[in-house]
Amino acid sequence: MHTMFQIISEQFSNFKIIQRMSKFDDKATYQSHYLGLAWEFLNPLIQIGIYYLVFGVALCRGDPMPGVPYLPWMVLGITPWLYMNKTVLDASKSVYQQVGLVSKMKFPVSVLPSIKIVGNLASFWTMLAFSIFLMFCNHMMPTFSWIQFLYYFVCMIALMYALGIFNSTVTVLIRDWQITLQSILRMLFYMSGVLFNFATSNFPAILIRILELNPFYYIINGMRESMLNRGWVWQEPNLTITIVFWMFVFIVMAVGTFLHNKFRANFVDLI
């Protein structure tokens, strides 16, 4: 427990370094591209266009919620998914790829996943603005429930760091974990309610309850329902799912920080 709080405190004490390193990392990634950082926003827009043509047009998906067109509903869900998918993969490689940098500079290894988490937020905010624009185009105005978005944003960052510190450590110890993680995320894409609404699908009730325990679904559905004014976090069944979500984050964080603290002195040797 002490180790977990120590590593969390390292993120706050080194936040300025995390911000500077995330900006540098973004520029370095796209410095040889003609469009540069524009690809951070073009890639998600291209994917949204493809998914809409396939699921919204070709498969003739109807309105997933009463009075809510498919396109803004889908974009509200795919925005956090694209961010979480990219961040989980980037954070899992952060220690393996950049541990040598830490040996030359004075900041803890534990901030490397946070650099990826902060660095990917620019595209997330852009996609969120696009989602809100689509809502306005479809005559969906802001409501008081939008305040819940801040809570789910905190949930998302907490989940990303818990998975980041865990996956980045395991990737160093087990090289195959990165490939395994990619396969897991491909599966979770269809199990997180990004493209279709479980509640209005022909899924058995027990299966829906199991799928709702998915932490990615909790965040995606929570952000979506907050923006669409479809419920509150303290109402059932959201309250039960909330408890399960935070238990998952706590366990992954505890295990991840324990492994990180145990092996970080040997990261350079292991790599």
mmCIF file of C-alpha atoms in Angstrom:
data_model
loop_
_atom_site.group_PDB
_atom_site.id
_atom_site.type_symbol
_atom_site.label_atom_id
_atom_site.label_comp_id
_atom_site.label_asym_id
_atom_site.label_seq_id
_atom_site.Cartn_x
_atom_site.Cartn_y
_atom_site.Cartn_z
ATOM 1 C CA MET A 1 0.000 0.000 0.000
ATOM 2 C CA HIS A 2 2.838 2.393 0.884
ATOM 3 C CA THR A 3 4.520 1.650 -2.453
ATOM 4 C CA MET A 4 1.338 2.425 -4.383
ATOM 5 C CA PHE A 5 0.863 5.825 -2.731
ATOM 6 C CA GLN A 6 4.557 6.617 -3.180
ATOM 7 C CA ILE A 7 4.417 5.959 -6.916
ATOM 8 C CA ILE A 8 1.176 7.942 -7.247
ATOM 9 C CA SER A 9 2.805 10.877 -5.445
ATOM 10 C CA GLU A 10 5.696 10.709 -7.930
ATOM 11 C CA GLN A 11 3.222 11.530 -10.718
ATOM 12 C CA PHE A 12 2.086 14.735 -9.019
ATOM 13 C CA SER A 13 5.574 15.853 -7.979
ATOM 14 C CA ASN A 14 6.876 15.341 -11.528
ATOM 15 C CA PHE A 15 3.822 16.647 -13.387
ATOM 16 C CA LYS A 16 5.703 19.497 -15.098
ATOM 17 C CA ILE A 17 8.259 17.029 -16.420
ATOM 18 C CA ILE A 18 5.449 14.776 -17.641
ATOM 19 C CA GLN A 19 3.874 17.686 -19.542
ATOM 20 C CA ARG A 20 7.153 18.740 -21.183
ATOM 21 C CA MET A 21 8.093 15.178 -22.106
ATOM 22 C CA SER A 22 4.645 14.459 -23.571
ATOM 23 C CA LYS A 23 4.873 17.508 -25.868
ATOM 24 C CA PHE A 24 8.361 16.515 -26.965
ATOM 25 C CA ASP A 25 7.221 12.923 -27.538
ATOM 26 C CA ASP A 26 4.356 14.035 -29.796
ATOM 27 C CA LYS A 27 6.615 16.244 -31.898
ATOM 28 C CA ALA A 28 9.265 13.522 -32.201
ATOM 29 C CA THR A 29 6.686 10.961 -33.356
ATOM 30 C CA TYR A 30 5.473 13.008 -36.322
ATOM 31 C CA GLN A 31 8.504 15.168 -37.112
ATOM 32 C CA SER A 32 9.239 13.326 -40.395
ATOM 33 C CA HIS A 33 5.602 13.507 -41.617
ATOM 34 C CA TYR A 34 4.402 16.282 -43.912
ATOM 35 C CA LEU A 35 1.160 16.759 -41.970
ATOM 36 C CA GLY A 36 2.906 16.424 -38.607
ATOM 37 C CA LEU A 37 0.631 16.475 -35.549
ATOM 38 C CA ALA A 38 -2.424 16.695 -37.804
ATOM 39 C CA TRP A 39 -2.302 12.888 -37.989
ATOM 40 C CA GLU A 40 -3.248 12.800 -34.311
ATOM 41 C CA PHE A 41 -6.668 14.030 -35.393
ATOM 42 C CA LEU A 42 -6.940 12.685 -38.932
ATOM 43 C CA ASN A 43 -6.496 9.035 -37.912
ATOM 44 C CA PRO A 44 -9.471 9.005 -35.494
ATOM 45 C CA LEU A 45 -11.666 10.868 -37.999
ATOM 46 C CA ILE A 46 -10.848 8.342 -40.732
ATOM 47 C CA GLN A 47 -11.690 5.454 -38.398
ATOM 48 C CA ILE A 48 -14.981 7.089 -37.403
ATOM 49 C CA GLY A 49 -15.878 7.505 -41.069
ATOM 50 C CA ILE A 50 -15.182 3.832 -41.772
ATOM 51 C CA TYR A 51 -17.152 2.553 -38.775
ATOM 52 C CA TYR A 52 -20.099 4.791 -39.590
ATOM 53 C CA LEU A 53 -20.218 3.629 -43.220
ATOM 54 C CA VAL A 54 -20.035 -0.025 -42.146
ATOM 55 C CA PHE A 55 -22.290 -0.061 -39.083
ATOM 56 C CA GLY A 56 -24.426 3.044 -39.553
ATOM 57 C CA VAL A 57 -25.041 2.827 -43.304
ATOM 58 C CA ALA A 58 -24.185 -0.619 -44.722
ATOM 59 C CA LEU A 59 -25.648 -2.592 -41.792
ATOM 60 C CA CYS A 60 -28.480 -0.070 -41.382
ATOM 61 C CA ARG A 61 -28.153 0.302 -37.625
ATOM 62 C CA GLY A 62 -31.187 2.095 -36.235
ATOM 63 C CA ASP A 63 -31.175 4.615 -33.422
ATOM 64 C CA PRO A 64 -29.397 2.906 -30.470
ATOM 65 C CA MET A 65 -31.411 5.045 -28.039
ATOM 66 C CA PRO A 66 -34.822 6.669 -28.479
ATOM 67 C CA GLY A 67 -34.323 10.053 -30.114
ATOM 68 C CA VAL A 68 -30.538 9.671 -30.491
ATOM 69 C CA PRO A 69 -29.155 9.230 -34.044
ATOM 70 C CA TYR A 70 -26.495 6.573 -34.544
ATOM 71 C CA LEU A 71 -23.608 8.847 -35.610
ATOM 72 C CA PRO A 72 -23.374 11.114 -32.509
ATOM 73 C CA TRP A 73 -24.086 8.100 -30.270
ATOM 74 C CA MET A 74 -21.243 6.146 -31.870
ATOM 75 C CA VAL A 75 -18.785 9.060 -31.827
ATOM 76 C CA LEU A 76 -19.448 9.688 -28.126
ATOM 77 C CA GLY A 77 -18.438 6.078 -27.467
ATOM 78 C CA ILE A 78 -15.555 5.758 -29.886
ATOM 79 C CA THR A 79 -13.868 8.939 -28.611
ATOM 80 C CA PRO A 80 -12.853 7.489 -25.201
ATOM 81 C CA TRP A 81 -12.218 4.068 -26.784
ATOM 82 C CA LEU A 82 -9.675 5.389 -29.317
ATOM 83 C CA TYR A 83 -7.910 7.269 -26.539
ATOM 84 C CA MET A 84 -7.855 4.293 -24.156
ATOM 85 C CA ASN A 85 -6.820 1.802 -26.838
ATOM 86 C CA LYS A 86 -3.864 3.913 -27.977
ATOM 87 C CA THR A 87 -2.861 4.884 -24.453
ATOM 88 C CA VAL A 88 -2.887 1.311 -23.124
ATOM 89 C CA LEU A 89 -0.619 0.162 -25.982
ATOM 90 C CA ASP A 90 1.686 3.198 -25.797
ATOM 91 C CA ALA A 91 1.993 3.054 -22.003
ATOM 92 C CA SER A 92 2.732 -0.678 -22.087
ATOM 93 C CA LYS A 93 5.816 0.040 -24.261
ATOM 94 C CA SER A 94 6.899 3.157 -22.386
ATOM 95 C CA VAL A 95 9.415 1.563 -20.004
ATOM 96 C CA TYR A 96 10.766 -0.874 -22.594
ATOM 97 C CA GLN A 97 11.394 1.885 -25.138
ATOM 98 C CA GLN A 98 12.542 4.762 -22.924
ATOM 99 C CA VAL A 99 14.145 3.327 -19.801
ATOM 100 C CA GLY A 100 17.542 4.389 -21.172
ATOM 101 C CA LEU A 101 16.349 8.003 -21.128
ATOM 102 C CA VAL A 102 15.688 7.801 -17.400
ATOM 103 C CA SER A 103 19.252 6.701 -16.735
ATOM 104 C CA LYS A 104 20.444 10.004 -18.258
ATOM 105 C CA MET A 105 17.922 12.272 -16.563
ATOM 106 C CA LYS A 106 16.721 12.671 -12.990
ATOM 107 C CA PHE A 107 13.097 11.555 -12.866
ATOM 108 C CA PRO A 108 11.520 8.273 -11.760
ATOM 109 C CA VAL A 109 10.731 5.468 -14.203
ATOM 110 C CA SER A 110 7.148 5.430 -12.936
ATOM 111 C CA VAL A 111 6.315 8.642 -14.850
ATOM 112 C CA LEU A 112 6.945 7.043 -18.263
ATOM 113 C CA PRO A 113 3.383 5.663 -18.587
ATOM 114 C CA SER A 114 2.022 9.061 -17.484
ATOM 115 C CA ILE A 115 3.883 10.756 -20.340
ATOM 116 C CA LYS A 116 1.887 8.657 -22.813
ATOM 117 C CA ILE A 117 -1.365 9.254 -20.916
ATOM 118 C CA VAL A 118 -0.935 13.038 -21.035
ATOM 119 C CA GLY A 119 0.473 13.062 -24.569
ATOM 120 C CA ASN A 120 -2.586 11.356 -26.059
ATOM 121 C CA LEU A 121 -5.050 13.758 -24.438
ATOM 122 C CA ALA A 122 -4.754 16.321 -27.264
ATOM 123 C CA SER A 123 -6.479 14.035 -29.757
ATOM 124 C CA PHE A 124 -9.041 13.047 -27.107
ATOM 125 C CA TRP A 125 -10.109 16.651 -26.517
ATOM 126 C CA THR A 126 -10.310 17.260 -30.270
ATOM 127 C CA MET A 127 -12.520 14.209 -30.763
ATOM 128 C CA LEU A 128 -14.677 15.245 -27.812
ATOM 129 C CA ALA A 129 -15.179 18.673 -29.392
ATOM 130 C CA PHE A 130 -16.187 16.921 -32.617
ATOM 131 C CA SER A 131 -18.658 14.782 -30.649
ATOM 132 C CA ILE A 132 -20.247 17.865 -29.077
ATOM 133 C CA PHE A 133 -20.442 19.495 -32.512
ATOM 134 C CA LEU A 134 -22.362 16.472 -33.829
ATOM 135 C CA MET A 135 -24.714 16.674 -30.845
ATOM 136 C CA PHE A 136 -25.455 20.327 -31.554
ATOM 137 C CA CYS A 137 -26.061 19.485 -35.226
ATOM 138 C CA ASN A 138 -28.660 16.964 -34.056
ATOM 139 C CA HIS A 139 -30.315 19.469 -31.680
ATOM 140 C CA MET A 140 -29.003 17.863 -28.472
ATOM 141 C CA MET A 141 -28.240 20.634 -26.028
ATOM 142 C CA PRO A 142 -26.121 20.618 -22.818
ATOM 143 C CA THR A 143 -27.766 19.443 -19.608
ATOM 144 C CA PHE A 144 -26.758 19.361 -15.952
ATOM 145 C CA SER A 145 -25.765 15.704 -16.301
ATOM 146 C CA TRP A 146 -22.704 16.795 -18.306
ATOM 147 C CA ILE A 147 -21.015 17.477 -14.953
ATOM 148 C CA GLN A 148 -20.697 13.700 -14.559
ATOM 149 C CA PHE A 149 -18.275 13.671 -17.472
ATOM 150 C CA LEU A 150 -15.588 15.023 -15.133
ATOM 151 C CA TYR A 151 -16.032 12.018 -12.848
ATOM 152 C CA TYR A 152 -15.742 9.537 -15.705
ATOM 153 C CA PHE A 153 -12.696 11.398 -17.009
ATOM 154 C CA VAL A 154 -11.008 10.865 -13.624
ATOM 155 C CA CYS A 155 -12.031 7.187 -13.840
ATOM 156 C CA MET A 156 -10.446 6.938 -17.274
ATOM 157 C CA ILE A 157 -7.133 8.476 -16.171
ATOM 158 C CA ALA A 158 -7.022 6.240 -13.079
ATOM 159 C CA LEU A 159 -7.665 3.142 -15.197
ATOM 160 C CA MET A 160 -5.057 4.171 -17.755
ATOM 161 C CA TYR A 161 -2.368 4.627 -15.141
ATOM 162 C CA ALA A 162 -3.243 1.404 -13.320
ATOM 163 C CA LEU A 163 -3.010 -0.534 -16.582
ATOM 164 C CA GLY A 164 0.003 1.506 -17.681
ATOM 165 C CA ILE A 165 2.157 0.789 -14.632
ATOM 166 C CA PHE A 166 1.131 -2.880 -14.707
ATOM 167 C CA ASN A 167 1.536 -3.501 -18.447
ATOM 168 C CA SER A 168 4.774 -1.531 -18.778
ATOM 169 C CA THR A 169 6.370 -3.672 -16.071
ATOM 170 C CA VAL A 170 5.034 -6.985 -17.388
ATOM 171 C CA THR A 171 6.165 -6.082 -20.925
ATOM 172 C CA VAL A 172 9.733 -5.807 -19.668
ATOM 173 C CA LEU A 173 9.488 -9.151 -17.863
ATOM 174 C CA ILE A 174 7.521 -11.004 -20.569
ATOM 175 C CA ARG A 175 8.171 -9.815 -24.129
ATOM 176 C CA ASP A 176 5.121 -11.643 -25.520
ATOM 177 C CA TRP A 177 2.787 -9.573 -23.348
ATOM 178 C CA GLN A 178 2.691 -6.677 -25.826
ATOM 179 C CA ILE A 179 1.333 -8.919 -28.607
ATOM 180 C CA THR A 180 -1.120 -10.548 -26.191
ATOM 181 C CA LEU A 181 -2.342 -7.119 -25.114
ATOM 182 C CA GLN A 182 -3.072 -6.124 -28.705
ATOM 183 C CA SER A 183 -5.247 -9.223 -29.143
ATOM 184 C CA ILE A 184 -7.076 -8.536 -25.876
ATOM 185 C CA LEU A 185 -7.861 -4.966 -26.949
ATOM 186 C CA ARG A 186 -9.191 -6.122 -30.337
ATOM 187 C CA MET A 187 -11.611 -8.375 -28.487
ATOM 188 C CA LEU A 188 -12.558 -5.677 -25.960
ATOM 189 C CA PHE A 189 -13.447 -3.300 -28.804
ATOM 190 C CA TYR A 190 -16.540 -5.387 -29.530
ATOM 191 C CA MET A 191 -17.224 -6.086 -25.842
ATOM 192 C CA SER A 192 -17.217 -2.451 -24.708
ATOM 193 C CA GLY A 193 -20.405 -1.189 -26.355
ATOM 194 C CA VAL A 194 -18.621 1.121 -28.780
ATOM 195 C CA LEU A 195 -20.603 0.248 -31.910
ATOM 196 C CA PHE A 196 -23.875 -1.149 -30.563
ATOM 197 C CA ASN A 197 -26.038 -0.791 -27.494
ATOM 198 C CA PHE A 198 -26.155 -3.964 -25.396
ATOM 199 C CA ALA A 199 -29.460 -2.950 -23.811
ATOM 200 C CA THR A 200 -31.287 -2.766 -27.157
ATOM 201 C CA SER A 201 -29.597 -5.830 -28.662
ATOM 202 C CA ASN A 202 -30.825 -9.415 -28.473
ATOM 203 C CA PHE A 203 -28.274 -10.354 -25.829
ATOM 204 C CA PRO A 204 -29.339 -12.524 -22.864
ATOM 205 C CA ALA A 205 -29.801 -10.480 -19.685
ATOM 206 C CA ILE A 206 -27.105 -12.417 -17.806
ATOM 207 C CA LEU A 207 -24.599 -11.765 -20.623
ATOM 208 C CA ILE A 208 -25.392 -8.056 -20.574
ATOM 209 C CA ARG A 209 -24.728 -7.940 -16.822
ATOM 210 C CA ILE A 210 -21.356 -9.629 -17.348
ATOM 211 C CA LEU A 211 -20.382 -7.289 -20.194
ATOM 212 C CA GLU A 212 -21.294 -4.280 -18.044
ATOM 213 C CA LEU A 213 -18.534 -5.257 -15.597
ATOM 214 C CA ASN A 214 -15.948 -4.491 -18.290
ATOM 215 C CA PRO A 215 -14.068 -1.380 -17.010
ATOM 216 C CA PHE A 216 -13.778 -0.004 -20.557
ATOM 217 C CA TYR A 217 -17.550 -0.315 -20.956
ATOM 218 C CA TYR A 218 -18.044 1.467 -17.627
ATOM 219 C CA ILE A 219 -16.151 4.532 -18.853
ATOM 220 C CA ILE A 220 -17.508 4.534 -22.416
ATOM 221 C CA ASN A 221 -21.105 4.062 -21.340
ATOM 222 C CA GLY A 222 -20.708 6.495 -18.441
ATOM 223 C CA MET A 223 -19.354 9.296 -20.615
ATOM 224 C CA ARG A 224 -21.976 8.614 -23.262
ATOM 225 C CA GLU A 225 -24.899 8.578 -20.815
ATOM 226 C CA SER A 226 -23.592 11.709 -19.082
ATOM 227 C CA MET A 227 -23.554 13.631 -22.355
ATOM 228 C CA LEU A 228 -26.956 12.239 -23.377
ATOM 229 C CA ASN A 229 -28.586 12.765 -19.939
ATOM 230 C CA ARG A 230 -29.451 9.077 -19.475
ATOM 231 C CA GLY A 231 -28.767 8.435 -15.800
ATOM 232 C CA TRP A 232 -26.646 9.131 -12.730
ATOM 233 C CA VAL A 233 -23.666 7.279 -11.340
ATOM 234 C CA TRP A 234 -25.269 6.604 -7.932
ATOM 235 C CA GLN A 235 -28.333 4.909 -9.423
ATOM 236 C CA GLU A 236 -28.607 1.134 -9.796
ATOM 237 C CA PRO A 237 -27.210 -0.746 -11.628
ATOM 238 C CA ASN A 238 -24.519 1.941 -12.066
ATOM 239 C CA LEU A 239 -23.675 1.929 -8.350
ATOM 240 C CA THR A 240 -22.834 -1.792 -8.284
ATOM 241 C CA ILE A 241 -20.769 -1.500 -11.464
ATOM 242 C CA THR A 242 -18.984 1.534 -9.980
ATOM 243 C CA ILE A 243 -17.869 -0.492 -6.948
ATOM 244 C CA VAL A 244 -16.607 -3.306 -9.199
ATOM 245 C CA PHE A 245 -14.766 -0.790 -11.400
ATOM 246 C CA TRP A 246 -12.876 0.839 -8.533
ATOM 247 C CA MET A 247 -12.041 -2.542 -7.026
ATOM 248 C CA PHE A 248 -10.525 -3.551 -10.375
ATOM 249 C CA VAL A 249 -8.507 -0.311 -10.617
ATOM 250 C CA PHE A 250 -7.257 -0.685 -7.042
ATOM 251 C CA ILE A 251 -6.163 -4.320 -7.522
ATOM 252 C CA VAL A 252 -4.403 -3.645 -10.840
ATOM 253 C CA MET A 253 -2.746 -0.537 -9.395
ATOM 254 C CA ALA A 254 -1.588 -2.395 -6.276
ATOM 255 C CA VAL A 255 -0.157 -5.319 -8.262
ATOM 256 C CA GLY A 256 1.373 -3.031 -10.883
ATOM 257 C CA THR A 257 3.096 -0.724 -8.397
ATOM 258 C CA PHE A 258 4.372 -3.728 -6.426
ATOM 259 C CA LEU A 259 5.925 -5.308 -9.526
ATOM 260 C CA HIS A 260 7.258 -1.966 -10.715
ATOM 261 C CA ASN A 261 8.923 -1.210 -7.380
ATOM 262 C CA LYS A 262 10.378 -4.722 -7.178
ATOM 263 C CA PHE A 263 11.969 -4.767 -10.637
ATOM 264 C CA ARG A 264 12.629 -1.140 -11.604
ATOM 265 C CA ALA A 265 16.190 -1.219 -10.321
ATOM 266 C CA ASN A 266 16.827 -4.013 -12.835
ATOM 267 C CA PHE A 267 14.933 -2.629 -15.821
ATOM 268 C CA VAL A 268 18.068 -1.681 -17.758
ATOM 269 C CA ASP A 269 19.563 -5.146 -17.242
ATOM 270 C CA LEU A 270 16.315 -6.902 -18.183
ATOM 271 C CA ILE A 271 15.992 -4.923 -21.402
#
